[in-house]
Amino acid sequence: SQLDPFAAQKLKGLESAYKSIEGLAPKVLGAVSDPPSLETGLRLFTLVSLWGNRMDLSLWPAGSEGNVVDAFAEVLENGGKNLLADDFAELLACAEDAKAAGGRRVDIIVDNAGFELVTDLCLADYLVSSGVASEVVFQLKAHPTFVSDAMERDLQLHVKYMADLDPGAFPGCAALGQRWQGLVDSGAWKMHEDFFWVQPSAFWEMPPHLVDGLTGAALAFTKGDANYRRLLGDRPWALDCPFQEVVSYFPTTICALRTLKAELGCGMSKDMTQRAASEDDQWMVNGKDMTQRAA
């Protein structure tokens, strides 16, 4: 990786999230050591990744550390309240096929470092521990355009910093970091940087070497609003235009996890968009509403 002028800010962002990670860690460790049903677990961890740094504040019920099953139920209920479009059934079917095949490659096209990256690592851990993924490939940015852009060195350092924390002060962070270092060392997690992930071009202009790699994957997740906009080519599609039609070019099954921060989208019913607009005239840009699309 090249020199990162934002390295210090990213480290401060991770350090500021340790308390939040401590709240999340017992639930994650419980779920990956004794996975719930695939339907429950996949739903839970896609919501964890989708909500990113809002997860610890708005979804996990207080005092649920000792009751993971009840915590799951409340997270699933709370996490879906602002979903304007949800293709979970299609995502689940793809995951079931991958698990039945003995696990297949799954890619995560990462967006931001910090707590959001930690929640992506939680999703990746679940995909491996549940048997859906034989390997998870993190698609990372070869240089930072924005302060929080996640590079390979960020993922490596996030895991190392957490693994090296004092287990007396941060037992959850340290346990997750050590577990994730093991996944990196074993090859279950792989990292791939590319300059394409920080370019403005549409995803249908993806270079052949990335297309070839993704073609071998059972599933790819994209994170964040910027990646979602590139999936759509930053075009002003009709909001109710089917997502499956817009992204039919993508080389594998795609699941786009997005909180709305730009005035474009697709695959949302008129009923849902009208409801959102009636509740908040800034609904397309304020990051309150979200979509989970699969095709």
Tab-separated table of C-alpha atoms in Angstrom:
chain	number	residue	atom	x	y	z
A	1	SER	CA	0.000	0.000	0.000
A	2	GLN	CA	1.087	3.570	-0.578
A	3	LEU	CA	1.605	6.111	2.182
A	4	ASP	CA	-1.728	6.971	3.777
A	5	PRO	CA	-1.996	10.625	4.876
A	6	PHE	CA	-5.122	9.732	6.839
A	7	ALA	CA	-3.576	6.907	8.895
A	8	ALA	CA	-3.567	8.872	12.155
A	9	GLN	CA	-7.230	9.865	11.796
A	10	LYS	CA	-8.207	6.274	11.046
A	11	LEU	CA	-6.413	5.016	14.131
A	12	LYS	CA	-8.160	7.619	16.278
A	13	GLY	CA	-11.459	6.535	14.747
A	14	LEU	CA	-10.794	2.915	15.669
A	15	GLU	CA	-9.674	3.820	19.186
A	16	SER	CA	-12.837	5.861	19.721
A	17	ALA	CA	-14.876	2.787	18.789
A	18	TYR	CA	-13.345	0.360	21.311
A	19	LYS	CA	-16.188	0.887	23.776
A	20	SER	CA	-18.760	0.207	21.055
A	21	ILE	CA	-16.878	-2.902	19.932
A	22	GLU	CA	-16.824	-4.128	23.535
A	23	GLY	CA	-20.623	-3.946	23.556
A	24	LEU	CA	-20.864	-5.828	20.278
A	25	ALA	CA	-18.181	-8.467	20.918
A	26	PRO	CA	-20.031	-10.859	23.283
A	27	LYS	CA	-22.925	-11.213	20.832
A	28	VAL	CA	-20.622	-11.724	17.856
A	29	LEU	CA	-18.418	-14.246	19.656
A	30	GLY	CA	-21.462	-16.151	20.825
A	31	ALA	CA	-22.962	-16.246	17.344
A	32	VAL	CA	-19.819	-17.378	15.526
A	33	SER	CA	-18.908	-20.025	18.110
A	34	ASP	CA	-22.429	-21.479	18.131
A	35	PRO	CA	-24.106	-20.183	14.946
A	36	PRO	CA	-27.885	-19.755	14.962
A	37	SER	CA	-29.940	-20.863	11.978
A	38	LEU	CA	-28.619	-19.564	8.667
A	39	GLU	CA	-31.714	-17.426	8.206
A	40	THR	CA	-31.327	-15.778	11.620
A	41	GLY	CA	-27.558	-15.432	11.510
A	42	LEU	CA	-27.338	-14.061	7.988
A	43	ARG	CA	-30.096	-11.582	8.686
A	44	LEU	CA	-28.391	-10.464	11.865
A	45	PHE	CA	-24.926	-9.955	10.419
A	46	THR	CA	-26.060	-8.210	7.244
A	47	LEU	CA	-27.917	-5.767	9.477
A	48	VAL	CA	-24.801	-5.343	11.637
A	49	SER	CA	-22.778	-4.515	8.518
A	50	LEU	CA	-25.512	-2.342	7.019
A	51	TRP	CA	-25.959	-0.208	10.092
A	52	GLY	CA	-22.222	0.228	10.685
A	53	ASN	CA	-21.490	2.715	13.435
A	54	ARG	CA	-25.155	3.146	14.366
A	55	MET	CA	-25.376	-0.504	15.314
A	56	ASP	CA	-24.207	-0.249	18.903
A	57	LEU	CA	-26.455	2.698	19.734
A	58	SER	CA	-29.754	1.847	18.121
A	59	LEU	CA	-30.169	-1.884	17.683
A	60	TRP	CA	-28.696	-3.957	20.529
A	61	PRO	CA	-30.981	-3.960	23.566
A	62	ALA	CA	-29.382	-2.883	26.809
A	63	GLY	CA	-28.418	-5.626	29.231
A	64	SER	CA	-28.559	-8.400	26.640
A	65	GLU	CA	-24.986	-9.679	27.041
A	66	GLY	CA	-26.088	-12.889	28.680
A	67	ASN	CA	-29.055	-13.650	26.470
A	68	VAL	CA	-27.933	-13.829	22.882
A	69	VAL	CA	-31.147	-15.395	21.568
A	70	ASP	CA	-33.331	-12.602	22.942
A	71	ALA	CA	-30.828	-10.006	21.741
A	72	PHE	CA	-31.007	-11.463	18.214
A	73	ALA	CA	-34.789	-11.218	18.179
A	74	GLU	CA	-34.772	-7.557	19.175
A	75	VAL	CA	-31.994	-6.647	16.755
A	76	LEU	CA	-33.845	-8.261	13.863
A	77	GLU	CA	-37.019	-6.373	14.756
A	78	ASN	CA	-35.308	-2.995	15.212
A	79	GLY	CA	-32.910	-3.362	12.303
A	80	GLY	CA	-35.567	-3.694	9.647
A	81	LYS	CA	-37.663	-0.685	10.562
A	82	ASN	CA	-36.071	1.656	8.033
A	83	LEU	CA	-35.532	-0.826	5.207
A	84	LEU	CA	-37.146	0.655	2.104
A	85	ALA	CA	-36.236	-2.359	-0.039
A	86	ASP	CA	-35.246	-5.808	1.136
A	87	ASP	CA	-34.184	-8.779	-0.996
A	88	PHE	CA	-33.218	-11.010	1.898
A	89	ALA	CA	-35.014	-14.050	0.472
A	90	GLU	CA	-32.798	-13.957	-2.615
A	91	LEU	CA	-29.684	-13.480	-0.477
A	92	LEU	CA	-30.624	-16.391	1.770
A	93	ALA	CA	-31.182	-18.702	-1.203
A	94	CYS	CA	-27.727	-17.872	-2.547
A	95	ALA	CA	-26.130	-18.454	0.864
A	96	GLU	CA	-27.927	-21.791	1.257
A	97	ASP	CA	-26.610	-22.952	-2.124
A	98	ALA	CA	-23.063	-21.926	-1.193
A	99	LYS	CA	-23.246	-23.735	2.137
A	100	ALA	CA	-24.670	-26.860	0.489
A	101	ALA	CA	-21.683	-26.822	-1.871
A	102	GLY	CA	-19.335	-26.977	1.106
A	103	GLY	CA	-18.667	-23.241	1.169
A	104	ARG	CA	-17.632	-20.962	-1.679
A	105	ARG	CA	-15.755	-17.721	-2.174
A	106	VAL	CA	-17.587	-14.591	-0.998
A	107	ASP	CA	-16.305	-11.066	-1.682
A	108	ILE	CA	-16.920	-7.904	0.328
A	109	ILE	CA	-16.306	-4.631	-1.534
A	110	VAL	CA	-15.394	-2.498	1.456
A	111	ASP	CA	-16.093	1.198	1.944
A	112	ASN	CA	-14.847	2.753	5.192
A	113	ALA	CA	-12.318	2.041	7.929
A	114	GLY	CA	-13.154	2.370	11.628
A	115	PHE	CA	-16.187	0.859	13.299
A	116	GLU	CA	-17.840	0.264	9.927
A	117	LEU	CA	-14.933	-1.948	8.866
A	118	VAL	CA	-15.197	-3.826	12.171
A	119	THR	CA	-18.843	-4.612	11.419
A	120	ASP	CA	-17.797	-5.850	7.959
A	121	LEU	CA	-15.308	-8.155	9.680
A	122	CYS	CA	-18.137	-9.439	11.866
A	123	LEU	CA	-20.100	-10.321	8.719
A	124	ALA	CA	-17.051	-12.023	7.195
A	125	ASP	CA	-16.483	-14.032	10.370
A	126	TYR	CA	-20.071	-15.250	10.309
A	127	LEU	CA	-19.890	-16.202	6.620
A	128	VAL	CA	-16.901	-18.458	7.360
A	129	SER	CA	-18.116	-19.881	10.678
A	130	SER	CA	-21.564	-20.702	9.253
A	131	GLY	CA	-20.067	-22.617	6.321
A	132	VAL	CA	-21.379	-20.241	3.643
A	133	ALA	CA	-17.867	-19.086	2.706
A	134	SER	CA	-14.792	-21.222	2.191
A	135	GLU	CA	-12.930	-17.930	1.894
A	136	VAL	CA	-13.815	-14.259	2.121
A	137	VAL	CA	-11.985	-11.858	-0.195
A	138	PHE	CA	-11.976	-8.228	0.922
A	139	GLN	CA	-11.838	-5.863	-2.044
A	140	LEU	CA	-10.011	-2.788	-0.730
A	141	LYS	CA	-8.891	0.568	-2.057
A	142	ALA	CA	-5.335	1.009	-3.314
A	143	HIS	CA	-5.161	4.599	-2.063
A	144	PRO	CA	-7.411	6.828	0.046
A	145	THR	CA	-9.433	9.466	-1.767
A	146	PHE	CA	-11.461	10.264	1.348
A	147	VAL	CA	-10.277	10.224	4.944
A	148	SER	CA	-12.019	6.972	5.879
A	149	ASP	CA	-11.346	4.928	2.714
A	150	ALA	CA	-10.363	1.403	3.751
A	151	MET	CA	-7.124	-0.051	2.395
A	152	GLU	CA	-5.423	-3.397	3.011
A	153	ARG	CA	-3.178	-1.871	5.653
A	154	ASP	CA	-6.265	-0.600	7.501
A	155	LEU	CA	-7.759	-4.058	7.733
A	156	GLN	CA	-4.439	-5.546	8.842
A	157	LEU	CA	-3.868	-2.822	11.431
A	158	HIS	CA	-7.448	-2.912	12.745
A	159	VAL	CA	-7.062	-6.628	13.432
A	160	LYS	CA	-3.558	-6.238	14.915
A	161	TYR	CA	-4.439	-3.313	17.174
A	162	MET	CA	-7.463	-5.144	18.526
A	163	ALA	CA	-5.542	-8.403	19.032
A	164	ASP	CA	-2.800	-6.553	20.940
A	165	LEU	CA	-5.134	-4.751	23.351
A	166	ASP	CA	-4.979	-5.523	27.070
A	167	PRO	CA	-7.562	-8.312	27.566
A	168	GLY	CA	-8.156	-7.028	31.072
A	169	ALA	CA	-9.281	-3.636	29.796
A	170	PHE	CA	-10.788	-4.684	26.450
A	171	PRO	CA	-11.580	-8.416	26.597
A	172	GLY	CA	-14.049	-8.372	23.720
A	173	CYS	CA	-11.858	-6.358	21.360
A	174	ALA	CA	-8.843	-8.539	22.117
A	175	ALA	CA	-10.776	-11.781	21.625
A	176	LEU	CA	-12.183	-10.639	18.291
A	177	GLY	CA	-8.798	-9.367	17.129
A	178	GLN	CA	-7.077	-12.636	17.992
A	179	ARG	CA	-9.790	-14.666	16.333
A	180	TRP	CA	-9.640	-12.528	13.184
A	181	GLN	CA	-5.847	-12.698	13.064
A	182	GLY	CA	-6.276	-16.457	12.941
A	183	LEU	CA	-8.631	-16.158	9.970
A	184	VAL	CA	-6.091	-13.993	8.148
A	185	ASP	CA	-3.208	-16.332	8.979
A	186	SER	CA	-5.147	-19.426	7.881
A	187	GLY	CA	-6.033	-17.924	4.498
A	188	ALA	CA	-9.763	-17.980	5.190
A	189	TRP	CA	-9.636	-14.200	4.809
A	190	LYS	CA	-7.818	-12.698	1.852
A	191	MET	CA	-7.238	-9.072	0.910
A	192	HIS	CA	-7.042	-7.552	-2.542
A	193	GLU	CA	-6.369	-3.890	-3.281
A	194	ASP	CA	-7.179	-2.222	-6.573
A	195	PHE	CA	-7.211	1.340	-7.872
A	196	PHE	CA	-10.577	0.681	-9.532
A	197	TRP	CA	-12.345	0.791	-6.164
A	198	VAL	CA	-11.461	4.486	-5.769
A	199	GLN	CA	-12.308	5.552	-9.314
A	200	PRO	CA	-15.554	7.346	-10.282
A	201	SER	CA	-16.373	5.015	-13.177
A	202	ALA	CA	-19.441	2.790	-13.194
A	203	PHE	CA	-19.067	-0.800	-12.062
A	204	TRP	CA	-19.967	-2.021	-15.538
A	205	GLU	CA	-16.576	-0.588	-16.584
A	206	MET	CA	-14.787	-2.951	-14.191
A	207	PRO	CA	-11.475	-4.206	-15.623
A	208	PRO	CA	-11.254	-7.847	-16.794
A	209	HIS	CA	-9.043	-9.051	-13.936
A	210	LEU	CA	-11.661	-7.989	-11.373
A	211	VAL	CA	-14.488	-9.460	-13.450
A	212	ASP	CA	-12.621	-12.764	-13.654
A	213	GLY	CA	-12.128	-12.885	-9.899
A	214	LEU	CA	-15.712	-12.011	-9.039
A	215	THR	CA	-17.031	-14.535	-11.555
A	216	GLY	CA	-15.555	-17.255	-9.348
A	217	ALA	CA	-17.407	-16.016	-6.272
A	218	ALA	CA	-20.804	-17.243	-5.145
A	219	LEU	CA	-21.708	-13.806	-3.827
A	220	ALA	CA	-20.350	-10.287	-3.450
A	221	PHE	CA	-21.424	-7.644	-0.967
A	222	THR	CA	-20.991	-3.962	-1.733
A	223	LYS	CA	-20.878	-1.514	1.131
A	224	GLY	CA	-21.879	2.108	1.260
A	225	ASP	CA	-23.580	4.776	-0.768
A	226	ALA	CA	-20.650	5.507	-3.106
A	227	ASN	CA	-20.338	1.883	-4.199
A	228	TYR	CA	-24.102	1.713	-4.654
A	229	ARG	CA	-24.015	4.788	-6.881
A	230	ARG	CA	-21.305	3.183	-8.999
A	231	LEU	CA	-23.444	0.047	-9.315
A	232	LEU	CA	-26.098	2.308	-10.831
A	233	GLY	CA	-23.549	4.260	-12.901
A	234	ASP	CA	-24.696	7.396	-11.050
A	235	ARG	CA	-27.679	7.453	-13.421
A	236	PRO	CA	-31.074	8.817	-12.345
A	237	TRP	CA	-33.007	5.565	-12.695
A	238	ALA	CA	-36.700	5.578	-11.841
A	239	LEU	CA	-36.884	4.804	-8.137
A	240	ASP	CA	-39.151	1.830	-8.823
A	241	CYS	CA	-37.019	0.440	-11.675
A	242	PRO	CA	-36.153	-3.164	-10.675
A	243	PHE	CA	-32.713	-3.458	-9.103
A	244	GLN	CA	-32.211	-6.814	-10.828
A	245	GLU	CA	-32.517	-5.170	-14.246
A	246	VAL	CA	-30.097	-2.377	-13.439
A	247	VAL	CA	-27.294	-4.634	-12.131
A	248	SER	CA	-27.797	-7.598	-14.478
A	249	TYR	CA	-24.291	-6.957	-15.854
A	250	PHE	CA	-22.560	-7.798	-12.539
A	251	PRO	CA	-20.430	-10.974	-12.772
A	252	THR	CA	-21.919	-12.721	-9.723
A	253	THR	CA	-24.829	-12.474	-7.307
A	254	ILE	CA	-24.596	-9.056	-5.691
A	255	CYS	CA	-25.949	-7.837	-2.361
A	256	ALA	CA	-25.790	-4.061	-1.990
A	257	LEU	CA	-25.948	-2.782	1.598
A	258	ARG	CA	-26.668	0.936	1.550
A	259	THR	CA	-27.881	3.778	3.727
A	260	LEU	CA	-29.323	6.517	1.529
A	261	LYS	CA	-27.032	9.558	1.237
A	262	ALA	CA	-27.604	10.573	-2.398
A	263	GLU	CA	-30.657	11.455	-4.465
A	264	LEU	CA	-30.730	8.379	-6.657
A	265	GLY	CA	-31.739	4.764	-6.330
A	266	CYS	CA	-33.869	2.018	-7.792
A	267	GLY	CA	-35.931	-0.983	-6.775
A	268	MET	CA	-38.012	0.861	-4.196
A	269	SER	CA	-41.785	0.636	-4.399
A	270	LYS	CA	-43.809	3.822	-4.745
A	271	ASP	CA	-45.577	3.056	-1.481
A	272	MET	CA	-42.273	2.912	0.407
A	273	THR	CA	-40.759	6.016	-1.167
A	274	GLN	CA	-43.950	8.009	-0.654
A	275	ARG	CA	-44.043	6.946	2.981
A	276	ALA	CA	-40.401	7.931	3.472
A	277	ALA	CA	-40.951	11.310	1.794
A	278	SER	CA	-43.998	12.004	3.954
A	279	GLU	CA	-41.980	11.339	7.102
A	280	ASP	CA	-38.875	13.338	6.137
A	281	ASP	CA	-38.267	15.476	3.056
A	282	GLN	CA	-34.523	14.736	3.378
A	283	TRP	CA	-35.051	10.966	3.312
A	284	MET	CA	-32.771	10.372	0.320
A	285	VAL	CA	-29.720	12.066	1.808
A	286	ASN	CA	-29.833	11.890	5.606
A	287	GLY	CA	-28.638	8.288	6.080
A	288	LYS	CA	-31.739	7.311	8.061
A	289	ASP	CA	-33.277	4.933	5.536
A	290	MET	CA	-31.524	1.952	3.979
A	291	THR	CA	-31.821	-0.769	1.376
A	292	GLN	CA	-30.610	-4.344	1.171
A	293	ARG	CA	-30.720	-5.402	-2.466
A	294	ALA	CA	-29.700	-8.723	-3.999
A	295	ALA	CA	-29.663	-9.816	-7.625
